[in-house]
PDB file of C-alpha atoms in Angstrom:
ATOM      1  CA  SER C  16     171.544-189.811 102.294  1.00 54.00           C
ATOM      2  CA  SER C  17     168.557-187.643 101.542  1.00 65.00           C
ATOM      3  CA  GLN C  18     167.250-185.372 104.268  1.00 63.00           C
ATOM      4  CA  SER C  19     163.913-183.681 104.475  1.00 61.00           C
ATOM      5  CA  PHE C  20     162.634-181.103 106.873  1.00 53.00           C
ATOM      6  CA  GLU C  21     159.097-180.742 108.040  1.00 57.00           C
ATOM      7  CA  ASP C  22     157.650-177.450 109.211  1.00 61.00           C
ATOM      8  CA  PHE C  23     156.446-177.304 112.774  1.00 57.00           C
ATOM      9  CA  PRO C  24     152.657-177.773 112.626  1.00 62.00           C
ATOM     10  CA  LYS C  25     150.677-174.611 113.164  1.00 70.00           C
ATOM     11  CA  ARG C  26     147.503-176.408 114.216  1.00 75.00           C
ATOM     12  CA  SER C  27     146.945-178.046 117.587  1.00 79.00           C
ATOM     13  CA  GLU C  28     144.277-180.431 118.856  1.00 82.00           C
ATOM     14  CA  VAL C  29     144.615-178.980 122.364  1.00 87.00           C
ATOM     15  CA  PRO C  30     144.051-175.340 123.360  1.00 92.00           C
ATOM     16  CA  VAL C  31     147.074-173.049 123.143  1.00 92.00           C
ATOM     17  CA  ALA C  32     147.977-170.066 125.305  1.00 93.00           C
ATOM     18  CA  GLY C  33     146.263-167.399 123.250  1.00 94.00           C
ATOM     19  CA  GLN C  34     143.055-165.612 122.391  1.00 96.00           C
ATOM     20  CA  THR C  35     139.908-167.740 121.878  1.00 97.00           C
ATOM     21  CA  PHE C  36     137.456-166.903 119.088  1.00 98.00           C
ATOM     22  CA  PHE C  37     133.954-168.309 118.656  1.00 98.00           C
ATOM     23  CA  THR C  38     132.435-168.478 115.168  1.00 97.00           C
ATOM     24  CA  ASP C  39     128.911-169.232 114.034  1.00 96.00           C
ATOM     25  CA  ALA C  40     126.854-168.722 110.900  1.00 95.00           C
ATOM     26  CA  SER C  41     123.109-168.286 110.628  1.00 93.00           C
ATOM     27  CA  LYS C  42     121.056-169.598 107.742  1.00 88.00           C
ATOM     28  CA  GLN C  43     118.146-167.399 108.801  1.00 89.00           C
ATOM     29  CA  ASN C  44     119.881-163.999 108.740  1.00 90.00           C
ATOM     30  CA  LYS C  45     122.629-165.005 106.260  1.00 91.00           C
ATOM     31  CA  LYS C  46     125.454-163.706 108.444  1.00 94.00           C
ATOM     32  CA  ALA C  47     128.430-165.136 110.289  1.00 96.00           C
ATOM     33  CA  ALA C  48     129.605-163.854 113.640  1.00 97.00           C
ATOM     34  CA  ILE C  49     132.937-163.956 115.409  1.00 98.00           C
ATOM     35  CA  THR C  50     133.091-163.135 119.128  1.00 98.00           C
ATOM     36  CA  TRP C  51     136.046-162.874 121.489  1.00 98.00           C
ATOM     37  CA  GLN C  52     137.078-161.169 124.710  1.00 97.00           C
ATOM     38  CA  GLN C  53     139.578-158.346 124.648  1.00 94.00           C
ATOM     39  CA  HIS C  54     140.645-156.570 127.847  1.00 95.00           C
ATOM     40  CA  GLY C  55     137.677-158.099 129.692  1.00 96.00           C
ATOM     41  CA  LYS C  56     135.074-156.910 127.160  1.00 98.00           C
ATOM     42  CA  TRP C  57     133.307-158.941 124.491  1.00 98.00           C
ATOM     43  CA  LYS C  58     134.039-157.899 120.907  1.00 98.00           C
ATOM     44  CA  ASP C  59     132.359-159.094 117.732  1.00 98.00           C
ATOM     45  CA  HIS C  60     132.640-158.942 113.978  1.00 98.00           C
ATOM     46  CA  ILE C  61     129.827-159.731 111.541  1.00 98.00           C
ATOM     47  CA  ILE C  62     130.305-161.047 108.007  1.00 95.00           C
ATOM     48  CA  GLU C  63     127.472-160.673 105.492  1.00 92.00           C
ATOM     49  CA  LYS C  64     126.653-163.489 103.070  1.00 83.00           C
ATOM     50  CA  HIS C  65     128.281-163.178  99.656  1.00 75.00           C
ATOM     51  CA  THR C  66     126.423-164.178  96.508  1.00 74.00           C
ATOM     52  CA  GLY C  67     126.795-167.919  96.065  1.00 78.00           C
ATOM     53  CA  SER C  68     127.759-168.542  99.693  1.00 82.00           C
ATOM     54  CA  SER C  69     126.415-171.517 101.577  1.00 88.00           C
ATOM     55  CA  LEU C  70     126.095-171.763 105.346  1.00 91.00           C
ATOM     56  CA  GLN C  71     129.377-173.714 105.396  1.00 91.00           C
ATOM     57  CA  THR C  72     131.330-171.215 103.295  1.00 90.00           C
ATOM     58  CA  LEU C  73     129.918-168.376 105.379  1.00 93.00           C
ATOM     59  CA  GLU C  74     131.285-169.935 108.575  1.00 94.00           C
ATOM     60  CA  LEU C  75     134.557-170.716 106.788  1.00 92.00           C
ATOM     61  CA  ALA C  76     134.758-167.013 105.877  1.00 93.00           C
ATOM     62  CA  ALA C  77     134.489-166.186 109.591  1.00 95.00           C
ATOM     63  CA  VAL C  78     137.380-168.516 110.437  1.00 94.00           C
ATOM     64  CA  VAL C  79     139.478-167.136 107.566  1.00 92.00           C
ATOM     65  CA  TRP C  80     138.819-163.600 108.857  1.00 95.00           C
ATOM     66  CA  VAL C  81     140.205-164.601 112.280  1.00 96.00           C
ATOM     67  CA  PHE C  82     143.305-166.133 110.671  1.00 92.00           C
ATOM     68  CA  GLN C  83     143.882-162.973 108.630  1.00 92.00           C
ATOM     69  CA  GLN C  84     143.511-160.609 111.596  1.00 96.00           C
ATOM     70  CA  TRP C  85     145.677-162.598 114.039  1.00 94.00           C
ATOM     71  CA  LYS C  86     148.108-164.299 111.657  1.00 89.00           C
ATOM     72  CA  GLU C  87     151.154-163.917 113.923  1.00 90.00           C
ATOM     73  CA  ASP C  88     149.476-164.818 117.226  1.00 92.00           C
ATOM     74  CA  PRO C  89     148.636-168.175 118.778  1.00 93.00           C
ATOM     75  CA  ILE C  90     144.833-168.438 118.737  1.00 94.00           C
ATOM     76  CA  ASN C  91     142.042-170.880 119.512  1.00 96.00           C
ATOM     77  CA  ILE C  92     138.976-171.078 117.289  1.00 95.00           C
ATOM     78  CA  VAL C  93     135.743-172.721 118.416  1.00 96.00           C
ATOM     79  CA  SER C  94     133.375-173.667 115.582  1.00 95.00           C
ATOM     80  CA  ASP C  95     130.267-175.845 115.546  1.00 94.00           C
ATOM     81  CA  SER C  96     130.679-176.546 111.827  1.00 93.00           C
ATOM     82  CA  LEU C  97     131.975-180.041 111.101  1.00 93.00           C
ATOM     83  CA  TYR C  98     132.744-178.837 107.562  1.00 91.00           C
ATOM     84  CA  VAL C  99     134.926-175.947 108.761  1.00 91.00           C
ATOM     85  CA  VAL C 100     136.743-178.042 111.358  1.00 90.00           C
ATOM     86  CA  GLY C 101     137.457-180.665 108.689  1.00 89.00           C
ATOM     87  CA  VAL C 102     138.779-178.083 106.222  1.00 87.00           C
ATOM     88  CA  VAL C 103     141.060-176.493 108.826  1.00 85.00           C
ATOM     89  CA  ARG C 104     142.400-179.905 109.870  1.00 85.00           C
ATOM     90  CA  ARG C 105     143.312-180.835 106.295  1.00 81.00           C
ATOM     91  CA  VAL C 106     144.351-177.576 104.645  1.00 72.00           C
ATOM     92  CA  GLU C 107     147.711-177.001 106.369  1.00 67.00           C
ATOM     93  CA  ARG C 108     149.629-179.572 104.308  1.00 59.00           C
ATOM     94  CA  SER C 109     147.385-179.631 101.258  1.00 52.00           C
ATOM     95  CA  VAL C 110     148.077-178.744  97.679  1.00 56.00           C
ATOM     96  CA  LEU C 111     144.952-177.115  96.314  1.00 53.00           C
ATOM     97  CA  LYS C 112     143.731-177.818  92.825  1.00 57.00           C
ATOM     98  CA  GLU C 113     141.858-175.302  90.742  1.00 64.00           C
ATOM     99  CA  LEU C 114     138.468-174.698  92.295  1.00 60.00           C
ATOM    100  CA  HIS C 115     135.421-174.014  90.164  1.00 67.00           C
ATOM    101  CA  ASN C 116     133.525-172.456  93.061  1.00 66.00           C
ATOM    102  CA  PRO C 117     134.517-168.751  93.149  1.00 67.00           C
ATOM    103  CA  VAL C 118     133.484-168.367  96.809  1.00 67.00           C
ATOM    104  CA  LEU C 119     135.797-171.200  97.906  1.00 62.00           C
ATOM    105  CA  SER C 120     138.595-169.996  95.613  1.00 60.00           C
ATOM    106  CA  GLU C 121     138.528-166.586  97.266  1.00 66.00           C
ATOM    107  CA  LEU C 122     138.619-168.073 100.775  1.00 63.00           C
ATOM    108  CA  PHE C 123     141.622-170.296 100.082  1.00 57.00           C
ATOM    109  CA  LEU C 124     143.786-167.669  98.381  1.00 54.00           C
TER     110      LEU C 124
END
């Protein structure tokens, strides 16, 4: 008989015991912000818009930054972008085709 193993999912629909990050992007100032509390103090990180970025890819860049900085830790990310939430929900088990949008290609690599 054939056996297959499935990785334990890394995404959860309910909050996990870990740091919580809030992301938002602004069309007006063309920046994305990430905020979180560390040792009782609020911290933040700002991401400037790249050439060719949309509001959605700018907020996706903020979420990717969080994943890169805390890749070994359980984290919670709060985003008001339906696009970003949808991408994060689907990307874990996806096989990505070649993307013709260089901004998206960079974010997914």
